[in-house]
CSV table of C-alpha atoms in Angstrom, one decimal:
chain,number,residue,atom,x,y,z
V,1,MET,CA,50.3,38.5,13.8
V,2,SER,CA,49.7,34.8,14.3
V,3,ALA,CA,47.0,32.9,12.4
V,4,ASP,CA,45.1,32.3,15.6
V,5,ALA,CA,44.9,36.0,16.2
V,6,LEU,CA,43.3,36.8,12.9
V,7,PRO,CA,39.7,38.2,13.1
V,8,VAL,CA,36.9,35.9,12.2
V,9,THR,CA,35.2,37.3,9.1
V,10,GLY,CA,31.6,36.7,8.2
V,11,THR,CA,32.6,34.5,5.3
V,12,SER,CA,34.7,32.2,7.5
V,13,GLY,CA,31.9,32.0,10.1
V,14,PHE,CA,29.4,31.1,7.4
V,15,SER,CA,31.8,28.5,6.1
V,16,ARG,CA,32.0,26.8,9.5
V,17,TRP,CA,28.2,26.9,9.8
V,18,ALA,CA,27.8,25.5,6.3
V,19,ASN,CA,30.3,22.8,7.0
V,20,THR,CA,28.5,21.8,10.2
V,21,HIS,CA,25.1,21.7,8.5
V,22,ARG,CA,26.2,20.5,5.1
V,23,LYS,CA,24.0,17.4,5.0
V,24,TRP,CA,20.9,19.6,5.4
V,25,LEU,CA,22.2,22.2,2.9
V,26,PHE,CA,22.8,19.6,0.2
V,27,ALA,CA,19.4,18.0,0.9
V,28,SER,CA,17.4,21.2,1.3
V,29,PRO,CA,16.7,21.9,-2.4
V,30,ALA,CA,15.2,18.4,-2.9
V,31,MET,CA,13.3,18.6,0.4
V,32,ALA,CA,11.8,22.0,-0.6
V,33,PHE,CA,10.8,20.6,-4.0
V,34,VAL,CA,9.1,17.6,-2.5
V,35,ALA,CA,7.4,19.8,0.2
V,36,VAL,CA,5.9,22.0,-2.5
V,37,LEU,CA,4.7,19.0,-4.5
V,38,ILE,CA,3.0,17.7,-1.3
V,39,ILE,CA,1.8,20.8,0.4
V,40,PHE,CA,0.2,22.5,-2.6
V,41,PRO,CA,-2.1,19.6,-3.6
V,42,VAL,CA,-3.1,18.9,0.0
V,43,ALA,CA,-3.8,22.5,0.7
V,44,TRP,CA,-5.9,22.9,-2.5
V,45,THR,CA,-7.8,19.7,-1.7
V,46,LEU,CA,-8.4,20.9,1.8
V,47,TYR,CA,-9.7,24.3,0.5
V,48,LEU,CA,-12.1,22.5,-2.0
V,49,SER,CA,-13.4,20.3,0.8
V,50,LEU,CA,-14.6,23.5,2.6
V,51,THR,CA,-16.6,24.7,-0.5
V,52,ASP,CA,-19.5,23.5,-2.6
V,53,ALA,CA,-17.4,23.2,-5.7
V,54,GLU,CA,-19.1,21.1,-8.4
V,55,GLY,CA,-19.4,21.1,-12.2
V,56,SER,CA,-16.1,22.7,-12.8
V,57,VAL,CA,-13.1,23.6,-10.6
V,58,ARG,CA,-13.2,27.2,-12.1
V,59,ALA,CA,-16.9,27.6,-11.4
V,60,GLU,CA,-18.2,29.9,-8.7
V,61,LYS,CA,-18.1,28.2,-5.3
V,62,GLU,CA,-19.2,29.2,-1.9
V,63,PHE,CA,-17.5,28.5,1.5
V,64,VAL,CA,-19.6,25.9,3.4
V,65,GLY,CA,-17.2,25.2,6.2
V,66,ALA,CA,-17.5,21.7,7.8
V,67,GLN,CA,-20.8,20.9,6.0
V,68,ASN,CA,-19.2,18.5,3.5
V,69,TYR,CA,-17.6,16.6,6.4
V,70,LEU,CA,-20.9,16.3,8.2
V,71,ASP,CA,-22.6,15.1,5.0
V,72,VAL,CA,-19.9,12.6,4.3
V,73,LEU,CA,-19.5,11.2,7.8
V,74,THR,CA,-23.3,10.7,8.1
V,75,ASP,CA,-23.5,9.0,4.7
V,76,THR,CA,-24.3,5.4,5.5
V,77,ALA,CA,-25.2,4.4,2.0
V,78,ARG,CA,-21.9,4.9,0.2
V,79,PHE,CA,-19.1,6.4,2.5
V,80,TRP,CA,-19.1,4.0,5.4
V,81,PRO,CA,-19.5,0.9,3.3
V,82,ALA,CA,-16.6,2.2,1.2
V,83,VAL,CA,-14.6,2.6,4.5
V,84,TRP,CA,-15.4,-0.9,5.5
V,85,ARG,CA,-14.4,-2.3,2.1
V,86,THR,CA,-11.1,-0.4,2.3
V,87,VAL,CA,-10.3,-1.7,5.7
V,88,GLN,CA,-11.4,-5.2,4.8
V,89,PHE,CA,-9.4,-5.3,1.5
V,90,THR,CA,-6.3,-3.9,3.2
V,91,GLY,CA,-6.4,-6.2,6.2
V,92,VAL,CA,-7.0,-9.4,4.3
V,93,VAL,CA,-4.4,-8.8,1.5
V,94,LEU,CA,-1.8,-7.6,4.0
V,95,LEU,CA,-2.2,-10.6,6.3
V,96,VAL,CA,-2.1,-13.1,3.5
V,97,GLU,CA,0.8,-11.4,1.7
V,98,VAL,CA,3.0,-11.1,4.8
V,99,VAL,CA,2.3,-14.7,5.9
V,100,LEU,CA,2.7,-16.1,2.4
V,101,GLY,CA,5.7,-13.8,1.7
V,102,MET,CA,7.5,-15.0,4.8
V,103,ALA,CA,6.9,-18.7,3.9
V,104,ILE,CA,8.2,-18.2,0.4
V,105,ALA,CA,11.2,-16.1,1.7
V,106,LEU,CA,12.1,-18.9,4.1
V,107,LEU,CA,12.0,-21.4,1.2
V,108,LEU,CA,14.3,-19.2,-0.9
V,109,TRP,CA,16.6,-18.4,2.1
V,110,ARG,CA,18.9,-21.4,1.6
V,111,PRO,CA,20.6,-22.2,-1.8
V,112,PHE,CA,19.1,-25.0,-3.8
V,113,ARG,CA,19.3,-26.3,-7.4
V,114,GLY,CA,17.5,-24.0,-9.8
V,115,GLU,CA,16.9,-21.2,-7.2
V,116,LYS,CA,17.6,-18.5,-9.8
V,117,TRP,CA,14.8,-19.7,-12.1
V,118,VAL,CA,12.4,-20.1,-9.1
V,119,ARG,CA,13.1,-16.5,-8.1
V,120,VAL,CA,12.5,-15.2,-11.6
V,121,ALA,CA,9.2,-17.1,-11.8
V,122,ILE,CA,8.1,-15.7,-8.4
V,123,LEU,CA,8.9,-12.1,-9.4
V,124,MET,CA,7.1,-12.3,-12.8
V,125,PRO,CA,3.8,-10.8,-11.4
V,126,LEU,CA,5.7,-7.6,-10.6
V,127,VAL,CA,6.7,-7.0,-14.2
V,128,ALA,CA,3.2,-6.2,-15.4
V,129,THR,CA,1.3,-3.0,-14.5
V,130,PRO,CA,-1.7,-3.3,-12.2
V,131,VAL,CA,-4.1,-2.3,-15.0
V,132,ALA,CA,-2.8,-5.1,-17.3
V,133,VAL,CA,-3.0,-7.6,-14.4
V,134,GLY,CA,-6.6,-6.5,-13.8
V,135,MET,CA,-7.6,-6.9,-17.4
V,136,MET,CA,-5.9,-10.3,-17.6
V,137,TRP,CA,-7.6,-11.7,-14.6
V,138,ARG,CA,-10.9,-10.1,-15.7
V,139,LEU,CA,-10.7,-12.4,-18.8
V,140,ILE,CA,-9.7,-15.4,-16.7
V,141,PHE,CA,-12.6,-14.9,-14.3
V,142,ASP,CA,-15.2,-14.2,-17.0
V,143,PRO,CA,-18.2,-16.3,-15.9
V,144,ASN,CA,-19.0,-17.4,-19.5
V,145,ILE,CA,-15.7,-17.9,-21.3
V,146,GLY,CA,-13.1,-17.6,-18.5
V,147,LEU,CA,-10.5,-20.2,-17.9
V,148,ALA,CA,-11.2,-20.4,-14.2
V,149,ASN,CA,-14.7,-21.8,-14.7
V,150,GLN,CA,-13.5,-24.1,-17.4
V,151,VAL,CA,-11.0,-25.6,-15.0
V,152,LEU,CA,-13.7,-26.0,-12.3
V,153,GLY,CA,-15.8,-27.8,-14.9
V,154,TRP,CA,-13.1,-30.4,-15.4
V,155,PHE,CA,-13.6,-31.4,-11.8
V,156,GLY,CA,-17.4,-31.2,-11.9
V,157,ILE,CA,-17.6,-28.0,-9.8
V,158,PRO,CA,-20.3,-25.5,-10.8
V,159,ALA,CA,-19.3,-22.3,-12.5
V,160,GLN,CA,-18.7,-19.4,-10.1
V,161,PRO,CA,-19.6,-15.7,-10.6
V,162,TRP,CA,-16.1,-14.5,-9.5
V,163,LEU,CA,-15.9,-10.8,-10.4
V,164,ALA,CA,-19.6,-10.8,-11.4
V,165,GLY,CA,-20.9,-11.8,-8.0
V,166,GLU,CA,-22.1,-9.2,-5.5
V,167,THR,CA,-20.4,-11.0,-2.6
V,168,SER,CA,-17.5,-12.7,-4.4
V,169,ALA,CA,-16.2,-9.7,-6.4
V,170,LEU,CA,-14.3,-8.2,-3.5
V,171,TRP,CA,-12.7,-11.5,-2.5
V,172,THR,CA,-11.7,-12.1,-6.1
V,173,THR,CA,-10.0,-8.7,-6.3
V,174,MET,CA,-8.2,-9.5,-3.1
V,175,PHE,CA,-6.8,-12.7,-4.7
V,176,ILE,CA,-5.6,-10.7,-7.7
V,177,ASP,CA,-3.8,-8.2,-5.4
V,178,ILE,CA,-2.2,-11.0,-3.4
V,179,TRP,CA,-1.1,-12.7,-6.7
V,180,GLN,CA,0.7,-9.6,-7.9
V,181,TRP,CA,2.1,-8.0,-4.7
V,182,THR,CA,3.2,-11.0,-2.6
V,183,PRO,CA,6.6,-11.1,-4.5
V,184,MET,CA,7.3,-7.5,-3.3
V,185,VAL,CA,6.9,-8.7,0.3
V,186,VAL,CA,9.1,-11.7,-0.5
V,187,LEU,CA,11.9,-9.4,-1.7
V,188,ILE,CA,11.8,-7.3,1.5
V,189,LEU,CA,11.7,-10.3,3.8
V,190,LEU,CA,14.3,-12.2,1.9
V,191,ALA,CA,16.7,-9.3,2.1
V,192,GLY,CA,16.2,-9.3,5.8
V,193,LEU,CA,16.8,-13.0,6.1
V,194,THR,CA,20.0,-12.9,4.1
V,195,SER,CA,21.4,-10.2,6.5
V,196,LEU,CA,20.9,-12.4,9.6
V,197,SER,CA,23.9,-14.1,11.2
V,198,ASP,CA,24.1,-17.9,11.1
V,199,GLU,CA,25.5,-18.2,14.6
V,200,PRO,CA,22.1,-18.0,16.5
V,201,GLN,CA,20.7,-20.6,14.2
V,202,GLU,CA,23.7,-22.9,14.6
V,203,ALA,CA,23.6,-22.6,18.4
V,204,ALA,CA,19.9,-23.4,18.5
V,205,LEU,CA,20.5,-26.4,16.2
V,206,ILE,CA,23.2,-27.7,18.5
V,207,ASP,CA,20.8,-27.3,21.5
V,208,GLY,CA,18.3,-29.5,19.7
V,209,ALA,CA,15.7,-26.9,18.6
V,210,ASN,CA,13.6,-28.0,15.7
V,211,GLY,CA,12.7,-25.8,12.7
V,212,TRP,CA,9.6,-24.3,14.2
V,213,GLN,CA,11.3,-23.4,17.4
V,214,ARG,CA,14.2,-21.8,15.6
V,215,PHE,CA,11.8,-19.7,13.5
V,216,ARG,CA,9.6,-18.7,16.4
V,217,TYR,CA,12.3,-17.8,19.0
V,218,ILE,CA,15.2,-16.7,16.8
V,219,THR,CA,14.3,-15.9,13.2
V,220,LEU,CA,11.0,-14.1,13.8
V,221,PRO,CA,12.3,-11.8,16.7
V,222,LEU,CA,15.3,-10.9,14.6
V,223,MET,CA,13.1,-10.2,11.6
V,224,ARG,CA,10.6,-8.0,13.5
V,225,SER,CA,11.8,-4.7,12.2
V,226,THR,CA,12.0,-6.0,8.6
V,227,VAL,CA,8.4,-7.4,8.9
V,228,ILE,CA,7.2,-4.0,10.2
V,229,VAL,CA,8.8,-2.3,7.2
V,230,ALA,CA,7.1,-4.8,4.8
V,231,ILE,CA,3.8,-4.2,6.6
V,232,LEU,CA,4.3,-0.4,6.4
V,233,LEU,CA,5.2,-0.3,2.7
V,234,ARG,CA,2.7,-2.8,1.5
V,235,GLY,CA,-0.1,-1.7,3.9
V,236,ILE,CA,0.0,1.9,2.7
V,237,ASP,CA,0.0,0.7,-0.9
V,238,ALA,CA,-2.9,-1.6,-0.3
V,239,LEU,CA,-4.9,1.1,1.4
V,240,LYS,CA,-4.8,3.2,-1.8
V,241,THR,CA,-5.3,0.4,-4.3
V,242,PHE,CA,-7.2,1.7,-7.3
V,243,ASP,CA,-5.8,0.3,-10.6
V,244,ILE,CA,-6.9,-3.3,-10.1
V,245,LEU,CA,-10.3,-2.4,-8.7
V,246,TYR,CA,-11.1,0.0,-11.5
V,247,ALA,CA,-9.7,-2.3,-14.2
V,248,THR,CA,-11.8,-5.2,-13.1
V,249,LYS,CA,-15.1,-3.6,-12.1
V,250,GLY,CA,-15.1,-0.1,-13.7
V,251,LYS,CA,-17.1,2.9,-12.5
V,252,GLY,CA,-18.4,2.8,-9.0
V,253,GLY,CA,-16.7,-0.4,-8.2
V,254,GLY,CA,-19.5,-2.4,-10.0
V,255,SER,CA,-23.2,-2.2,-10.4
V,256,TYR,CA,-23.8,-2.7,-6.7
V,257,HIS,CA,-20.6,-0.9,-5.6
V,258,GLU,CA,-19.3,-4.3,-4.5
V,259,VAL,CA,-15.6,-3.3,-4.7
V,260,GLU,CA,-16.0,0.4,-4.1
V,261,THR,CA,-13.2,1.5,-1.7
V,262,LEU,CA,-12.5,5.1,-0.7
V,263,ASN,CA,-10.2,5.6,-3.6
V,264,VAL,CA,-12.8,4.4,-6.1
V,265,TYR,CA,-15.5,6.4,-4.3
V,266,ALA,CA,-13.5,9.6,-4.5
V,267,TYR,CA,-12.6,9.1,-8.1
V,268,GLY,CA,-16.3,8.6,-9.0
V,269,LEU,CA,-17.3,11.7,-7.2
V,270,SER,CA,-14.7,13.7,-9.1
V,271,PHE,CA,-14.8,12.4,-12.6
V,272,ASP,CA,-18.3,10.8,-12.9
V,273,TYR,CA,-20.4,13.4,-10.9
V,274,ASN,CA,-18.0,16.4,-10.8
V,275,GLU,CA,-18.7,16.9,-7.1
V,276,TYR,CA,-15.3,18.3,-6.3
V,277,GLY,CA,-16.1,19.6,-2.8
V,278,THR,CA,-17.5,16.2,-1.6
V,279,SER,CA,-14.7,14.3,-3.4
V,280,SER,CA,-12.0,16.5,-1.7
V,281,THR,CA,-13.7,15.8,1.7
V,282,VAL,CA,-13.4,12.1,1.1
V,283,LEU,CA,-9.8,12.4,0.0
V,284,ILE,CA,-8.9,14.5,3.1
V,285,ILE,CA,-10.5,11.9,5.4
V,286,PHE,CA,-8.7,9.2,3.4
V,287,PHE,CA,-5.4,11.1,3.7
V,288,LEU,CA,-5.8,11.3,7.5
V,289,LEU,CA,-6.5,7.6,7.6
V,290,ILE,CA,-3.3,6.9,5.8
V,291,ILE,CA,-1.2,9.3,8.0
V,292,GLY,CA,-2.7,7.7,11.1
V,293,SER,CA,-1.8,4.2,9.9
V,294,MET,CA,1.8,5.3,9.1
V,295,TRP,CA,2.1,6.9,12.5
V,296,VAL,CA,1.0,3.7,14.3
V,297,LEU,CA,3.3,1.4,12.3
V,298,THR,CA,6.3,3.8,12.6
V,299,SER,CA,5.8,4.2,16.3
V,300,ARG,CA,5.7,0.4,16.7
V,301,ARG,CA,8.9,0.1,14.7
V,302,LYS,CA,10.7,2.7,16.9
V,303,ALA,CA,9.5,0.9,20.0
V,304,ASP,CA,11.1,-2.3,18.8
V,305,HIS,CA,14.6,-0.7,18.6
């Protein structure tokens, strides 16, 4: 009997199926593990958001349905101001970091003397943890003994409240975030720039295009996908910023909640007031906000391809 005439056993059929789907078989254990890590916390948080849980997670709780969501969405004293601060913080730092990161990446694109040392210096802020960075800048911006006001005094400029001011605190924390995380955007954009071909640039240079024209009509369109990736990664991270805000202003985002974003607000509800039901509601709304932002940016990236 020839080999072609041999009956196909279950084992050989499974082997062919496994060979065809081997990439999914190899990845499935890791995917299942990650799915459990994500699904269980989200499901538990969603359950708590539908109850009046407070005081202790193990305490008796009653199902209240969408009442927590109604209470949170009608809270104009704390919730909606926290939403506005979250959007404002994310929008400002993301815009500045992408623009500044692109400018620095363009400067580092071409070789120059001492470029290795310059790159090391630019990446230094990424070495420290956000909490350490927050504490360092908290000392620098101290209104009484901080270095920032001492430097202003040398030029005859009055001392500023910085982190102590009700209106200036949020902008000061934005500056701290920009100082630490712009290097991350630089790394992403610089990687994209180094992967570009030199031929379009050389052709445009021969045709007489200046530097701005080459950037606007050649470099920027070719870098669009990389820029969207940088916005996606940094934007999601900026949305859920907590370390710097809590390290600089403490509970409630300050005495007047001046830097209280959704993350800080939810943390306070959980660990300061033990209102787990309300806190879970805020976190679910925050989670949906992040998912929506990711969907918009990912859809835009796919549309560019």
